[in-house]
């Protein structure tokens, strides 16, 4: 769970200036949109930005739907707190498979790392963040080394960390069963498969009260900690699967406080 240092930082965040939690009253600047090859991405940056840390966001949608504009208060909040923000599209099932989606994420990240300095971001301080299907894709690409130089990962509410374990535990149902129908692909598409002797970036893992999220998130956190990875585990059982993403950046949101403390301690 969240350690004492992170709790202290989160508490300190409560005393930040009012702008820090005023995303609901702020409007983010319109993003600049770029074509990175397979799809498009949006870059949000404050006027006059120079060398700011960057949050690179991958949306959810059961690997079948969703779009980069579904970011709610994230851009306004993060820009108000000294970050650039990037949100990407990636190709959807059934047009492509999940392996290709992961490749799209890696191509988008490579584009951002090569170009973000022109928009005031620091290519050496990029944090990967994803919700639901996007959480799985960020975890998969981050763990397998597909996001070179990524400074940290924020993983927000998935069960798809270890697909074989998910099947053993009775969780390979509904969207998971449709998307991961071929057991021969489970190892390659499981972030847990890549938790080995290599070094992984500091990782923040949040889970909602949706069935199985807590157990699977805790198991993945334990696996990372066993090899020395710095992990912050956030109990989001007060949230639904949708609200844990939707409420980020809103005034008084507990997950926002914890994530901001994590960001400040890793790339701040």
Coordinates of C-alpha atoms in Angstrom, one line a residue:
X1 CA 0.0 0.0 0.0
X2 CA 1.0 3.7 0.0
X3 CA 4.1 4.0 2.2
X4 CA 4.6 6.7 4.9
X5 CA 6.7 8.9 2.7
X6 CA 4.0 9.0 0.0
X7 CA 1.3 9.6 2.5
X8 CA 3.3 12.6 3.9
X9 CA 3.7 14.0 0.4
X10 CA 0.0 13.5 -0.3
X11 CA -0.8 15.4 2.9
X12 CA 1.5 18.2 1.8
X13 CA -0.3 18.4 -1.5
X14 CA -3.4 19.4 0.4
X15 CA -1.6 22.7 1.3
X16 CA -0.7 23.5 -2.3
X17 CA -2.0 26.8 -3.8
X18 CA -5.6 26.8 -4.8
X19 CA -4.7 26.5 -8.5
X20 CA -3.2 23.0 -7.8
X21 CA -6.7 21.5 -7.4
X22 CA -8.7 24.0 -9.5
X23 CA -8.8 21.8 -12.7
X24 CA -12.6 21.9 -12.5
X25 CA -12.5 25.7 -12.8
X26 CA -9.6 25.9 -15.3
X27 CA -9.7 25.2 -19.0
X28 CA -6.7 23.6 -20.6
X29 CA -5.3 25.2 -23.7
X30 CA -6.4 23.5 -26.9
X31 CA -3.9 20.7 -27.8
X32 CA -1.7 20.5 -30.8
X33 CA -2.5 17.4 -32.8
X34 CA 0.1 15.3 -34.6
X35 CA 0.2 12.2 -36.7
X36 CA 2.7 9.7 -35.3
X37 CA 2.1 7.1 -38.0
X38 CA -0.6 4.6 -37.0
X39 CA -2.8 7.3 -35.4
X40 CA -2.8 10.8 -33.9
X41 CA -1.9 12.2 -30.6
X42 CA -2.6 15.5 -28.7
X43 CA 0.1 17.5 -26.9
X44 CA -1.0 20.0 -24.2
X45 CA 1.7 22.4 -23.0
X46 CA 1.6 25.6 -21.0
X47 CA 2.5 28.8 -22.8
X48 CA 6.3 29.3 -22.5
X49 CA 6.9 25.8 -21.3
X50 CA 10.5 24.7 -21.1
X51 CA 11.9 21.4 -19.8
X52 CA 8.7 20.3 -18.0
X53 CA 8.0 16.7 -17.0
X54 CA 5.5 15.0 -19.3
X55 CA 2.5 12.6 -18.6
X56 CA 1.9 10.3 -21.6
X57 CA -1.6 9.0 -21.4
X58 CA -3.3 5.9 -23.0
X59 CA -7.1 5.8 -22.8
X60 CA -9.2 2.8 -22.0
X61 CA -12.2 1.2 -23.8
X62 CA -11.9 -2.6 -23.6
X63 CA -9.3 -2.4 -26.5
X64 CA -12.3 -1.8 -28.9
X65 CA -13.3 1.8 -28.4
X66 CA -12.3 5.1 -26.8
X67 CA -10.5 8.2 -28.1
X68 CA -7.7 10.5 -27.1
X69 CA -10.0 13.4 -26.3
X70 CA -11.5 11.4 -23.3
X71 CA -9.2 13.0 -20.7
X72 CA -11.6 15.0 -18.5
X73 CA -9.8 17.2 -16.1
X74 CA -6.3 15.7 -16.6
X75 CA -4.8 18.3 -18.9
X76 CA -6.0 21.3 -17.0
X77 CA -4.9 19.9 -13.7
X78 CA -1.5 18.7 -14.8
X79 CA -0.7 21.9 -16.7
X80 CA -1.6 23.9 -13.6
X81 CA 0.9 21.8 -11.7
X82 CA 3.9 22.2 -14.0
X83 CA 3.5 19.3 -16.5
X84 CA 3.0 18.8 -20.2
X85 CA 0.3 16.2 -21.1
X86 CA 0.0 13.9 -24.1
X87 CA -3.0 11.8 -25.0
X88 CA -2.8 9.3 -27.8
X89 CA -5.1 7.4 -30.1
X90 CA -4.2 3.8 -31.1
X91 CA -5.9 1.5 -33.5
X92 CA -8.8 -0.5 -32.2
X93 CA -9.9 -4.1 -32.3
X94 CA -11.0 -5.7 -34.5
X95 CA -9.0 -3.7 -37.0
X96 CA -5.8 -4.8 -35.3
X97 CA -4.9 -7.2 -32.5
X98 CA -3.6 -6.3 -29.0
X99 CA 0.0 -6.9 -30.0
X100 CA -0.3 -4.2 -32.7
X101 CA -2.0 -1.9 -30.2
X102 CA 1.1 -2.2 -28.0
X103 CA 3.3 -1.4 -31.0
X104 CA 1.2 1.7 -31.7
X105 CA 1.8 2.8 -28.1
X106 CA 5.5 2.4 -28.5
X107 CA 5.5 4.3 -31.7
X108 CA 3.6 7.2 -30.2
X109 CA 6.0 7.2 -27.2
X110 CA 9.0 7.3 -29.6
X111 CA 7.4 10.2 -31.5
X112 CA 6.8 12.1 -28.2
X113 CA 10.3 11.5 -26.9
X114 CA 11.9 12.7 -30.1
X115 CA 9.7 15.8 -30.4
X116 CA 8.4 16.9 -27.0
X117 CA 11.3 19.3 -26.3
X118 CA 9.9 21.5 -29.1
X119 CA 6.8 21.9 -27.0
X120 CA 8.5 22.6 -23.7
X121 CA 8.7 19.0 -22.4
X122 CA 11.7 17.1 -21.1
X123 CA 12.2 13.8 -23.0
X124 CA 14.0 12.4 -20.1
X125 CA 11.1 12.9 -17.7
X126 CA 8.2 11.2 -19.4
X127 CA 5.7 9.3 -17.2
X128 CA 3.5 6.6 -18.8
X129 CA -0.1 6.5 -17.6
X130 CA -3.1 4.4 -18.7
X131 CA -6.6 3.5 -17.5
X132 CA -8.3 0.1 -18.1
X133 CA -7.2 -1.2 -21.5
X134 CA -4.7 1.7 -21.6
X135 CA -3.4 0.6 -18.2
X136 CA -2.7 -2.9 -19.7
X137 CA -0.9 -1.4 -22.7
X138 CA 1.2 1.0 -20.7
X139 CA 2.1 -1.8 -18.3
X140 CA 2.9 -4.2 -21.1
X141 CA 5.1 -1.8 -23.1
X142 CA 6.7 -0.4 -20.0
X143 CA 7.6 -3.8 -18.5
X144 CA 9.0 -5.2 -21.8
X145 CA 11.3 -2.2 -22.4
X146 CA 9.2 -0.7 -25.2
X147 CA 9.2 2.8 -23.6
X148 CA 13.0 3.4 -23.4
X149 CA 13.9 6.0 -20.8
X150 CA 10.4 6.2 -19.3
X151 CA 10.8 7.8 -15.9
X152 CA 7.8 6.2 -14.1
X153 CA 4.5 4.3 -14.8
X154 CA 1.0 5.1 -13.4
X155 CA -1.2 2.0 -13.8
X156 CA -4.9 2.7 -13.3
X157 CA -7.3 -0.3 -12.8
X158 CA -6.9 -3.4 -14.9
X159 CA -6.9 -7.2 -14.3
X160 CA -4.8 -8.0 -17.3
X161 CA -1.4 -8.1 -15.6
X162 CA -1.0 -11.9 -15.7
X163 CA -3.5 -13.5 -18.2
X164 CA -2.8 -17.1 -17.2
X165 CA -3.4 -16.3 -13.6
X166 CA -6.5 -14.4 -14.6
X167 CA -7.8 -17.5 -16.3
X168 CA -7.0 -19.8 -13.3
X169 CA -8.8 -17.4 -11.0
X170 CA -12.0 -17.4 -13.1
X171 CA -11.5 -13.8 -14.4
X172 CA -11.1 -14.7 -18.1
X173 CA -14.7 -13.6 -18.9
X174 CA -16.6 -10.9 -20.8
X175 CA -14.2 -8.4 -22.4
X176 CA -11.1 -10.3 -21.3
X177 CA -12.3 -13.5 -22.8
X178 CA -13.2 -11.8 -26.1
X179 CA -9.9 -9.9 -26.4
X180 CA -7.6 -12.6 -25.1
X181 CA -9.2 -15.7 -26.7
X182 CA -6.0 -17.4 -27.7
X183 CA -4.1 -18.9 -24.7
X184 CA -1.0 -19.1 -26.9
X185 CA -0.7 -15.3 -26.8
X186 CA -1.2 -14.9 -23.0
X187 CA 2.5 -15.0 -22.0
X188 CA 3.5 -12.4 -24.6
X189 CA 0.7 -10.1 -23.8
X190 CA 1.0 -10.3 -20.0
X191 CA 3.0 -7.5 -18.3
X192 CA 3.9 -9.9 -15.5
X193 CA 5.9 -12.0 -18.1
X194 CA 8.5 -9.2 -18.3
X195 CA 9.0 -8.7 -14.5
X196 CA 12.3 -10.4 -14.3
X197 CA 15.9 -9.4 -13.5
X198 CA 15.7 -6.2 -15.6
X199 CA 15.3 -2.8 -14.0
X200 CA 11.8 -1.3 -14.0
X201 CA 10.8 2.3 -13.4
X202 CA 9.0 3.4 -10.2
X203 CA 5.4 2.2 -10.6
X204 CA 2.2 3.5 -9.1
X205 CA -0.7 1.0 -9.2
X206 CA -4.3 2.0 -8.4
X207 CA -7.3 -0.2 -8.3
X208 CA -11.1 0.3 -8.0
X209 CA -13.7 -1.8 -6.3
X210 CA -14.6 -3.6 -9.5
X211 CA -14.4 -7.4 -9.0
X212 CA -10.8 -8.8 -8.9
X213 CA -9.0 -5.5 -9.3
X214 CA -7.6 -5.3 -5.8
X215 CA -6.3 -8.9 -5.8
X216 CA -4.7 -8.7 -9.2
X217 CA -3.2 -5.3 -8.6
X218 CA -1.7 -6.5 -5.3
X219 CA -0.2 -9.6 -6.8
X220 CA 1.4 -7.5 -9.6
X221 CA 2.7 -5.0 -7.0
X222 CA 4.2 -7.9 -5.0
X223 CA 5.9 -9.3 -8.0
X224 CA 7.5 -6.0 -8.8
X225 CA 8.6 -5.4 -5.3
X226 CA 10.2 -8.8 -5.1
X227 CA 12.8 -7.7 -7.7
X228 CA 13.4 -4.3 -6.1
X229 CA 11.1 -2.1 -8.0
X230 CA 9.7 0.9 -6.1
X231 CA 6.0 0.5 -6.1
X232 CA 3.2 2.7 -4.7
X233 CA -0.1 0.8 -4.3
X234 CA -3.3 2.9 -4.0
X235 CA -6.5 1.4 -2.6
X236 CA -9.2 2.9 -4.7
X237 CA -12.0 0.8 -3.5
X238 CA -14.0 4.0 -3.0
X239 CA -14.1 4.3 -6.8
X240 CA -15.9 2.5 -9.6
X241 CA -13.9 1.4 -12.6
X242 CA -15.1 4.5 -14.4
X243 CA -14.9 7.1 -11.6
X244 CA -11.3 6.2 -10.8
X245 CA -10.4 7.7 -14.2
X246 CA -13.1 10.3 -14.6
X247 CA -12.4 12.0 -11.2
X248 CA -8.7 12.5 -11.7
X249 CA -7.8 16.2 -11.4
X250 CA -11.1 17.2 -9.7
X251 CA -11.0 19.2 -6.4
X252 CA -10.3 17.0 -3.4
X253 CA -9.9 13.8 -5.3
X254 CA -7.8 11.3 -3.2
X255 CA -6.2 9.5 -6.1
X256 CA -5.1 12.9 -7.6
X257 CA -3.4 13.8 -4.4
X258 CA -1.5 10.5 -4.3
X259 CA -0.5 10.6 -8.0
X260 CA 0.7 14.2 -7.7
X261 CA 2.9 13.2 -4.7
X262 CA 4.2 10.3 -6.7
X263 CA 5.0 12.5 -9.7
X264 CA 6.7 15.1 -7.5
X265 CA 8.8 12.4 -5.9
X266 CA 9.9 10.8 -9.2
X267 CA 10.0 13.5 -11.9
X268 CA 9.0 16.7 -10.0

